[in-house]
Each structure stands twice: as C-alpha cells, then as structure tokens.
Amino acid sequence: MRALQLIAWQHEPEFREVSEPEPRAGEVLVRVGGAGACHSDLHLINDFSSGMLPFEPPFTLGHENAGWIEAVGDGVRGVDVGQPVAIYGPWGCGRCRRCQMGMENYCERQAEIGVMGGGLGLDGGMAPYMVTPSARYLVPLQALDPVDAAPLTDAGLTPYHAVKRSLPLLVPGTAAVVIGVGGLGHMAVQLLRELTPAAIVAVDQRPEALYLATDAGAARGVAMGPEAAAHVLDATKGRGADVVLDFVGTNETMALAARVARQLSHVTIVGLAGGTLPFSFFSIGYEAAVATTYWGTLPELHEVLALAEAGRIKAEIATFPLARALDAYRALREGKVNGRAVIVP
Ligand SMILES: [Zn+2]
Ligand SMILES: [Zn+2]
C-alpha cells in the first residue's frame, strides 16, 4: 500500500510503497476512513532534527485518525470487525498511574517508550491501513462518519482539555479569548459555546477564520495586529479575559495573551510555534496562571465524541484524497484551510 511518510527530518514527506500491516498479538488493524492534517505535522516536518525527539523517521504521518476495525491480533476480544472507531492518539505505556487514569498524553514512562503514537514515531493514518497497539485506544462511533470523527481526536480533544481545565473560571459574565481560529481554534469556539456561558472573543489574521468563529458562536472577531489588544479589551468591557487560549504560540500571540489576561485568569498555550513569553512581576496580571497543555485524555475523547454524536459540535472539514495529501499540507502552510484538512485514503 502507499503511505505518506516522513523519511528524514526537515525534508518534505514522501509517498512510499510499504507492506500492508498485519496485527500482532494484542493489536488491532484499522482501515483508515479519515486522517487529519495537523499544524503540528508542519512543525514535526520542519522544526526538528535528530535527537530532539525520542523517535526518528521513517514513519507514516497522521496522528488524528478514525476508521473501521479491519482485523484483530491474537488475544483481542470484545471488538467487532467492521465497527467504526475513533483512535485515541497519544500512546503511553498503559500501566503507569497516569495511563491508568486515561491520561496517556502524560504517560510517566514516555521517554522510556521512545514513541508518542501513530504518526508520532509509529506509523499513522496517512495510509489505507494503520495498526493500533491496543484496543483500548479505539472509541466506537455511532452515527458519526469517520471522516468527521478523525479531527475530533486532536483538533477537538486538545481544545476540549484546555477548556475543561479552566471551566471553574468561566462563569456567567466572564470572557474567553481564542487566539488562532484554525483546526483547533474553531473547535475551541464551539466547545466554549457548548460548555460555558462566557462571552467568546476570537482573534486571527485571516478574515475567513473570523467569519468561521462568529458563525460558531464568538461574540466578536478581532483582527490580529497592533490594535488587537485594544479591541479585545474593548470587547470585554475593559476587564480583559478570564481565560486566554493561544492556539498559535508565537512571541506575538503570547504577548497578546499576556496583555489581555486579567488578574486571576488562565493563559493556556496550546500552539507549538515556539515563541516565548517574558515573565516578570509586572508582565501579566496578578495571579494569572500560564500553562501549556498537550492533547487530552481518553475519557475526554469519549466526552468530545458524545458532544459530536449529539450534533452539538462539528469540525469544519476540507477533504483531500491521499494522493493529494501534500497539497493539504501546502494549503495548511499557506493559511488556506478553513477548519481542518482531512485526508481520505
Ligand atoms: Zn496535532
Ligand atoms: Zn504510562
């Protein structure tokens, strides 16, 4: 079968002919129905070199996947061939305390394992088939099509986790700011709308992203630029934001986040653009807490999928056949994807 592989760091991915995988004991083979093209793949392709991550190329890209169970290895029970499933993406050891709580995104033994998931050291979903090392990563789908479910496993789950940790702050009369309305950000707006009464302010440099945000429930869209902080403050009646979610992570977006975060707020940096935020006594409101987050938990994936199955959230998608996966990454790099690009093998 043909698979889109990262074959070397800082090198454009290439299609390679690889053998169709067979599930070994305990593993499950999934026929891929959709694989999201994520901004973090661009960082993975361009920004890393040997030794920076615990794993090395080659491997098949695609860490945001859903499909149908095709075959199971020895000893796998309780799953049905043909069942549509979403695939939980961060793969830990499964045995440490965090993993046993469903937080494989924060596995205590990740460094020792050496890989982080399918598409992150192991073969991912940019191919007709992929293997998952355990049935525990598969969440059954009901009415959701795998093409629509795939983006929920990262573009949905990652902002869900970021919003959920700040829910106690987002009571009536508060404001949440979403910086970067791409694949993750447009889901963040929907999740804030569904889970909280906070007024939502969205910031992006692309007008079409701001339309997407206001369509999804943002009270106001603000153009990224020198005036952005003033406009956000204006939109929040001068008070600033109780929660800021930065899905970009450049120096510029983090500086904006710090400017608009009010006292006692949460500033959560999700985007991997590699910026830094100077931190000093007077650089941010008193008792504002700054955190990064990585992905989400397995129980949270069930919650995200439940919201989607109920029709309450939906990823805006643009589909590309596998043969055009490089076009999808190009469009993503050029800021031309509205919502999420999903590869359909
Ligand atoms: Zn991702
Ligand atoms: Zn673990």
GROMACS .gro file of C-alpha atoms and ligand atoms in nm:
model
  347
    1MET     CA    1   0.000   0.000   0.000
    2ARG     CA    2   0.105   0.361  -0.045
    3ALA     CA    3   0.177   0.562   0.269
    4LEU     CA    4   0.281   0.924   0.320
    5GLN     CA    5   0.597   0.902   0.526
    6LEU     CA    6   0.834   1.137   0.695
    7ILE     CA    7   1.162   0.984   0.582
    8ALA     CA    8   1.403   1.243   0.725
    9TRP     CA    9   1.380   1.550   0.948
   10GLN     CA   10   1.341   1.885   0.769
   11HIS     CA   11   1.255   1.706   0.449
   12GLU     CA   12   0.925   1.711   0.258
   13PRO     CA   13   0.726   1.389   0.330
   14GLU     CA   14   0.719   1.131   0.052
   15PHE     CA   15   0.488   0.858  -0.067
   16ARG     CA   16   0.639   0.516  -0.017
   17GLU     CA   17   0.522   0.167  -0.101
   18VAL     CA   18   0.503  -0.025   0.227
   19SER     CA   19   0.362  -0.367   0.309
   20GLU     CA   20   0.009  -0.383   0.440
   21PRO     CA   21   0.039  -0.422   0.818
   22GLU     CA   22  -0.081  -0.733   0.997
   23PRO     CA   23  -0.194  -0.705   1.358
   24ARG     CA   24   0.023  -0.897   1.602
   25ALA     CA   25  -0.098  -1.027   1.937
   26GLY     CA   26  -0.298  -0.760   2.119
   27GLU     CA   27  -0.304  -0.521   1.822
   28VAL     CA   28  -0.593  -0.401   1.608
   29LEU     CA   29  -0.577  -0.321   1.237
   30VAL     CA   30  -0.792  -0.023   1.134
   31ARG     CA   31  -0.896   0.066   0.780
   32VAL     CA   32  -0.845   0.441   0.781
   33GLY     CA   33  -1.153   0.648   0.699
   34GLY     CA   34  -1.000   0.989   0.769
   35ALA     CA   35  -0.667   1.129   0.884
   36GLY     CA   36  -0.643   1.495   0.981
   37ALA     CA   37  -0.357   1.711   0.854
   38CYS     CA   38  -0.242   1.897   1.164
   39HIS     CA   39  -0.034   2.210   1.203
   40SER     CA   40   0.183   2.014   1.443
   41ASP     CA   41   0.282   1.792   1.148
   42LEU     CA   42   0.433   2.100   0.983
   43HIS     CA   43   0.636   2.162   1.299
   44LEU     CA   44   0.729   1.794   1.309
   45ILE     CA   45   0.846   1.808   0.947
   46ASN     CA   46   1.029   2.142   0.960
   47ASP     CA   47   1.143   2.223   1.311
   48PHE     CA   48   1.307   1.909   1.447
   49SER     CA   49   1.638   1.741   1.392
   50SER     CA   50   1.795   1.417   1.507
   51GLY     CA   51   1.796   1.372   1.886
   52MET     CA   52   1.537   1.640   1.964
   53LEU     CA   53   1.252   1.390   1.999
   54PRO     CA   54   1.265   1.039   2.142
   55PHE     CA   55   1.196   0.890   1.796
   56GLU     CA   56   1.342   0.913   1.446
   57PRO     CA   57   1.198   0.882   1.092
   58PRO     CA   58   1.086   0.698   0.887
   59PHE     CA   59   0.723   0.660   0.987
   60THR     CA   60   0.385   0.725   0.828
   61LEU     CA   61   0.236   1.063   0.922
   62GLY     CA   62  -0.117   1.118   1.055
   63HIS     CA   63  -0.190   1.131   1.429
   64GLU     CA   64  -0.559   1.226   1.407
   65ASN     CA   65  -0.744   0.922   1.282
   66ALA     CA   66  -1.070   0.731   1.258
   67GLY     CA   67  -1.186   0.435   1.052
   68TRP     CA   68  -1.322   0.082   1.075
   69ILE     CA   69  -1.183  -0.221   1.255
   70GLU     CA   70  -1.044  -0.445   0.984
   71ALA     CA   71  -0.877  -0.727   1.177
   72VAL     CA   72  -0.758  -0.812   1.527
   73GLY     CA   73  -0.446  -0.987   1.656
   74ASP     CA   74  -0.440  -1.286   1.890
   75GLY     CA   75  -0.596  -1.226   2.227
   76VAL     CA   76  -0.804  -0.923   2.132
   77ARG     CA   77  -1.160  -0.972   2.250
   78GLY     CA   78  -1.473  -0.760   2.266
   79VAL     CA   79  -1.428  -0.564   1.945
   80ASP     CA   80  -1.619  -0.628   1.624
   81VAL     CA   81  -1.466  -0.628   1.279
   82GLY     CA   82  -1.635  -0.355   1.075
   83GLN     CA   83  -1.707  -0.135   1.379
   84PRO     CA   84  -1.638   0.235   1.307
   85VAL     CA   85  -1.398   0.382   1.561
   86ALA     CA   86  -1.211   0.698   1.650
   87ILE     CA   87  -0.848   0.639   1.750
   88TYR     CA   88  -0.711   0.799   2.067
   89GLY     CA   89  -0.378   0.941   1.956
   90PRO     CA   90  -0.127   0.975   2.243
   91TRP     CA   91   0.000   0.627   2.318
   92GLY     CA   92   0.167   0.572   2.655
   93CYS     CA   93   0.274   0.264   2.845
   94GLY     CA   94  -0.079   0.181   2.959
   95ARG     CA   95   0.041   0.075   3.302
   96CYS     CA   96   0.166   0.382   3.488
   97ARG     CA   97  -0.068   0.574   3.715
   98ARG     CA   98  -0.139   0.848   3.460
   99CYS     CA   99  -0.207   0.599   3.181
  100GLN     CA  100  -0.439   0.400   3.405
  101MET     CA  101  -0.635   0.720   3.465
  102GLY     CA  102  -0.669   0.758   3.087
  103MET     CA  103  -0.407   1.035   3.070
  104GLU     CA  104  -0.176   0.865   2.821
  105ASN     CA  105  -0.090   1.214   2.694
  106TYR     CA  106   0.108   1.249   3.016
  107CYS     CA  107   0.247   0.896   3.048
  108GLU     CA  108   0.515   0.877   3.316
  109ARG     CA  109   0.726   0.646   3.101
  110GLN     CA  110   0.704   0.825   2.763
  111ALA     CA  111   1.079   0.883   2.736
  112GLU     CA  112   1.148   0.518   2.803
  113ILE     CA  113   0.890   0.405   2.541
  114GLY     CA  114   1.054   0.624   2.278
  115VAL     CA  115   0.747   0.681   2.059
  116MET     CA  116   0.444   0.902   2.117
  117GLY     CA  117   0.178   0.746   1.895
  118GLY     CA  118   0.073   0.661   1.541
  119GLY     CA  119   0.212   0.939   1.319
  120LEU     CA  120   0.449   1.034   1.602
  121GLY     CA  121   0.724   0.775   1.575
  122LEU     CA  122   0.498   0.483   1.482
  123ASP     CA  123   0.304   0.455   1.157
  124GLY     CA  124  -0.004   0.678   1.148
  125GLY     CA  125  -0.314   0.721   0.936
  126MET     CA  126  -0.187   0.871   0.610
  127ALA     CA  127  -0.225   0.527   0.453
  128PRO     CA  128  -0.511   0.289   0.377
  129TYR     CA  129  -0.448   0.094   0.699
  130MET     CA  130  -0.286   0.151   1.036
  131VAL     CA  131  -0.220  -0.065   1.338
  132THR     CA  132  -0.307   0.039   1.692
  133PRO     CA  133  -0.109  -0.137   1.965
  134SER     CA  134  -0.417  -0.190   2.182
  135ALA     CA  135  -0.796  -0.197   2.154
  136ARG     CA  136  -0.808   0.049   2.444
  137TYR     CA  137  -0.733   0.332   2.201
  138LEU     CA  138  -1.047   0.268   1.996
  139VAL     CA  139  -1.365   0.457   2.081
  140PRO     CA  140  -1.671   0.318   1.898
  141LEU     CA  141  -1.864   0.562   1.678
  142GLN     CA  142  -2.241   0.561   1.649
  143ALA     CA  143  -2.380   0.792   1.379
  144LEU     CA  144  -2.057   0.986   1.320
  145ASP     CA  145  -1.874   0.927   0.994
  146PRO     CA  146  -1.502   0.852   1.046
  147VAL     CA  147  -1.416   1.148   0.818
  148ASP     CA  148  -1.594   1.380   1.061
  149ALA     CA  149  -1.469   1.195   1.369
  150ALA     CA  150  -1.099   1.198   1.278
  151PRO     CA  151  -1.041   1.570   1.351
  152LEU     CA  152  -1.218   1.535   1.685
  153THR     CA  153  -0.936   1.313   1.814
  154ASP     CA  154  -0.692   1.606   1.817
  155ALA     CA  155  -0.848   1.928   1.682
  156GLY     CA  156  -1.146   1.852   1.908
  157LEU     CA  157  -0.980   1.678   2.202
  158THR     CA  158  -0.689   1.920   2.253
  159PRO     CA  159  -0.904   2.233   2.294
  160TYR     CA  160  -1.159   2.031   2.494
  161HIS     CA  161  -0.888   1.952   2.750
  162ALA     CA  162  -0.769   2.313   2.751
  163VAL     CA  163  -1.123   2.446   2.805
  164LYS     CA  164  -1.216   2.185   3.064
  165ARG     CA  165  -0.926   2.266   3.296
  166SER     CA  166  -1.048   2.627   3.310
  167LEU     CA  167  -1.422   2.562   3.340
  168PRO     CA  168  -1.444   2.685   3.703
  169LEU     CA  169  -1.332   3.030   3.585
  170LEU     CA  170  -1.585   3.058   3.304
  171VAL     CA  171  -1.898   3.151   3.496
  172PRO     CA  172  -2.165   3.395   3.365
  173GLY     CA  173  -2.028   3.741   3.299
  174THR     CA  174  -1.677   3.621   3.206
  175ALA     CA  175  -1.489   3.627   2.877
  176ALA     CA  176  -1.273   3.372   2.695
  177VAL     CA  177  -1.033   3.469   2.417
  178VAL     CA  178  -0.935   3.224   2.143
  179ILE     CA  179  -0.621   3.322   1.952
  180GLY     CA  180  -0.586   3.139   1.619
  181VAL     CA  181  -0.906   3.005   1.464
  182GLY     CA  182  -0.759   2.714   1.269
  183GLY     CA  183  -0.829   2.343   1.310
  184LEU     CA  184  -0.813   2.353   1.691
  185GLY     CA  185  -0.930   2.711   1.742
  186HIS     CA  186  -1.257   2.674   1.551
  187MET     CA  187  -1.339   2.374   1.771
  188ALA     CA  188  -1.241   2.572   2.083
  189VAL     CA  189  -1.502   2.835   1.998
  190GLN     CA  190  -1.771   2.567   1.964
  191LEU     CA  191  -1.664   2.396   2.286
  192LEU     CA  192  -1.669   2.724   2.481
  193ARG     CA  193  -2.016   2.789   2.339
  194GLU     CA  194  -2.143   2.445   2.445
  195LEU     CA  195  -1.972   2.416   2.784
  196THR     CA  196  -1.969   2.770   2.923
  197PRO     CA  197  -2.172   3.093   2.941
  198ALA     CA  198  -1.855   3.302   2.878
  199ALA     CA  199  -1.852   3.563   2.602
  200ILE     CA  200  -1.612   3.441   2.333
  201VAL     CA  201  -1.370   3.670   2.151
  202ALA     CA  202  -1.176   3.522   1.860
  203VAL     CA  203  -0.850   3.659   1.719
  204ASP     CA  204  -0.699   3.567   1.383
  205GLN     CA  205  -0.528   3.744   1.094
  206ARG     CA  206  -0.750   3.579   0.831
  207PRO     CA  207  -1.095   3.735   0.780
  208GLU     CA  208  -1.245   3.398   0.675
  209ALA     CA  209  -1.128   3.245   1.006
  210LEU     CA  210  -1.307   3.524   1.194
  211TYR     CA  211  -1.627   3.453   0.997
  212LEU     CA  212  -1.594   3.089   1.093
  213ALA     CA  213  -1.551   3.192   1.458
  214THR     CA  214  -1.852   3.424   1.470
  215ASP     CA  215  -2.059   3.158   1.290
  216ALA     CA  216  -1.952   2.913   1.560
  217GLY     CA  217  -2.060   3.141   1.843
  218ALA     CA  218  -1.791   3.403   1.902
  219ALA     CA  219  -1.943   3.735   2.009
  220ARG     CA  220  -1.665   3.921   1.834
  221GLY     CA  221  -1.384   3.858   1.587
  222VAL     CA  222  -1.067   4.067   1.622
  223ALA     CA  223  -0.801   4.100   1.353
  224MET     CA  224  -0.452   4.005   1.471
  225GLY     CA  225  -0.223   4.308   1.466
  226PRO     CA  226  -0.103   4.603   1.671
  227GLU     CA  227  -0.462   4.701   1.760
  228ALA     CA  228  -0.570   4.354   1.866
  229ALA     CA  229  -0.517   4.401   2.241
  230ALA     CA  230  -0.717   4.725   2.245
  231HIS     CA  231  -1.002   4.559   2.056
  232VAL     CA  232  -1.008   4.259   2.288
  233LEU     CA  233  -1.014   4.488   2.591
  234ASP     CA  234  -1.295   4.684   2.432
  235ALA     CA  235  -1.490   4.362   2.363
  236THR     CA  236  -1.451   4.263   2.729
  237LYS     CA  237  -1.568   4.599   2.867
  238GLY     CA  238  -1.213   4.686   2.961
  239ARG     CA  239  -1.180   4.395   3.203
  240GLY     CA  240  -0.981   4.157   2.986
  241ALA     CA  241  -1.015   3.782   2.956
  242ASP     CA  242  -1.070   3.528   3.231
  243VAL     CA  243  -0.924   3.260   3.005
  244VAL     CA  244  -0.699   3.301   2.702
  245LEU     CA  245  -0.635   3.003   2.477
  246ASP     CA  246  -0.343   3.057   2.239
  247PHE     CA  247  -0.354   2.808   1.952
  248VAL     CA  248  -0.060   2.971   1.771
  249GLY     CA  249   0.219   3.020   2.022
  250THR     CA  250   0.439   3.285   1.860
  251ASN     CA  251   0.605   3.571   2.051
  252GLU     CA  252   0.335   3.797   1.912
  253THR     CA  253   0.034   3.585   2.013
  254MET     CA  254   0.174   3.512   2.359
  255ALA     CA  255   0.240   3.882   2.416
  256LEU     CA  256  -0.121   3.949   2.319
  257ALA     CA  257  -0.239   3.676   2.555
  258ALA     CA  258  -0.049   3.833   2.845
  259ARG     CA  259  -0.181   4.180   2.759
  260VAL     CA  260  -0.547   4.080   2.759
  261ALA     CA  261  -0.537   3.832   3.051
  262ARG     CA  262  -0.696   3.984   3.359
  263GLN     CA  263  -0.598   3.916   3.720
  264LEU     CA  264  -0.668   3.560   3.837
  265SER     CA  265  -0.700   3.438   3.478
  266HIS     CA  266  -0.568   3.131   3.297
  267VAL     CA  267  -0.344   3.171   2.993
  268THR     CA  268  -0.317   2.837   2.816
  269ILE     CA  269  -0.065   2.797   2.537
  270VAL     CA  270  -0.155   2.515   2.303
  271GLY     CA  271   0.011   2.621   1.974
  272LEU     CA  272   0.359   2.491   1.901
  273ALA     CA  273   0.504   2.787   1.710
  274GLY     CA  274   0.792   2.806   1.956
  275GLY     CA  275   0.755   3.161   2.086
  276THR     CA  276   0.847   3.268   2.437
  277LEU     CA  277   0.662   3.477   2.690
  278PRO     CA  278   0.875   3.701   2.911
  279PHE     CA  279   0.758   3.659   3.268
  280SER     CA  280   0.816   3.919   3.533
  281PHE     CA  281   0.628   4.067   3.824
  282PHE     CA  282   0.461   4.332   3.611
  283SER     CA  283   0.435   4.150   3.277
  284ILE     CA  284   0.097   3.989   3.346
  285GLY     CA  285  -0.200   4.041   3.579
  286TYR     CA  286  -0.168   3.929   3.940
  287GLU     CA  287  -0.238   3.561   3.996
  288ALA     CA  288  -0.273   3.492   3.625
  289ALA     CA  289  -0.153   3.136   3.566
  290VAL     CA  290   0.029   3.041   3.247
  291ALA     CA  291   0.032   2.678   3.132
  292THR     CA  292   0.099   2.471   2.827
  293THR     CA  293  -0.119   2.169   2.752
  294TYR     CA  294  -0.059   1.864   2.537
  295TRP     CA  295  -0.355   1.681   2.378
  296GLY     CA  296  -0.622   1.533   2.612
  297THR     CA  297  -0.728   1.220   2.798
  298LEU     CA  298  -0.910   0.910   2.681
  299PRO     CA  299  -1.219   0.987   2.895
  300GLU     CA  300  -1.222   1.336   2.743
  301LEU     CA  301  -1.223   1.185   2.393
  302HIS     CA  302  -1.542   0.999   2.489
  303GLU     CA  303  -1.688   1.332   2.602
  304VAL     CA  304  -1.591   1.514   2.281
  305LEU     CA  305  -1.738   1.235   2.069
  306ALA     CA  306  -2.058   1.240   2.277
  307LEU     CA  307  -2.097   1.612   2.205
  308ALA     CA  308  -2.044   1.548   1.834
  309GLU     CA  309  -2.277   1.246   1.825
  310ALA     CA  310  -2.543   1.471   1.980
  311GLY     CA  311  -2.491   1.723   1.699
  312ARG     CA  312  -2.363   1.993   1.934
  313ILE     CA  313  -2.017   2.037   1.777
  314LYS     CA  314  -1.888   1.969   1.429
  315ALA     CA  315  -1.548   2.005   1.270
  316GLU     CA  316  -1.549   2.215   0.955
  317ILE     CA  317  -1.356   1.994   0.713
  318ALA     CA  318  -1.200   2.006   0.369
  319THR     CA  319  -1.129   1.656   0.237
  320PHE     CA  320  -0.834   1.556   0.021
  321PRO     CA  321  -0.765   1.212  -0.133
  322LEU     CA  322  -0.444   1.053   0.000
  323ALA     CA  323  -0.267   1.121  -0.330
  324ARG     CA  324  -0.316   1.495  -0.264
  325ALA     CA  325  -0.201   1.491   0.098
  326LEU     CA  326   0.098   1.712   0.017
  327ASP     CA  327  -0.144   1.969  -0.129
  328ALA     CA  328  -0.330   1.963   0.201
  329TYR     CA  329  -0.010   2.039   0.393
  330ARG     CA  330   0.076   2.313   0.144
  331ALA     CA  331  -0.268   2.472   0.187
  332LEU     CA  332  -0.227   2.448   0.565
  333ARG     CA  333   0.116   2.614   0.550
  334GLU     CA  334  -0.028   2.897   0.339
  335GLY     CA  335  -0.321   2.951   0.575
  336LYS     CA  336  -0.571   2.841   0.309
  337VAL     CA  337  -0.753   2.573   0.505
  338ASN     CA  338  -1.074   2.683   0.674
  339GLY     CA  339  -1.127   2.445   0.964
  340ARG     CA  340  -0.948   2.110   0.921
  341ALA     CA  341  -0.800   1.935   0.618
  342VAL     CA  342  -0.880   1.563   0.636
  343ILE     CA  343  -0.707   1.305   0.417
  344VAL     CA  344  -0.934   1.026   0.294
  345PRO     CA  345  -0.726   0.722   0.189
  346ZN      ZN  346  -0.199   1.751   1.602
  347ZN      ZN  347   0.222   0.536   3.111
   0.00000   0.00000   0.00000
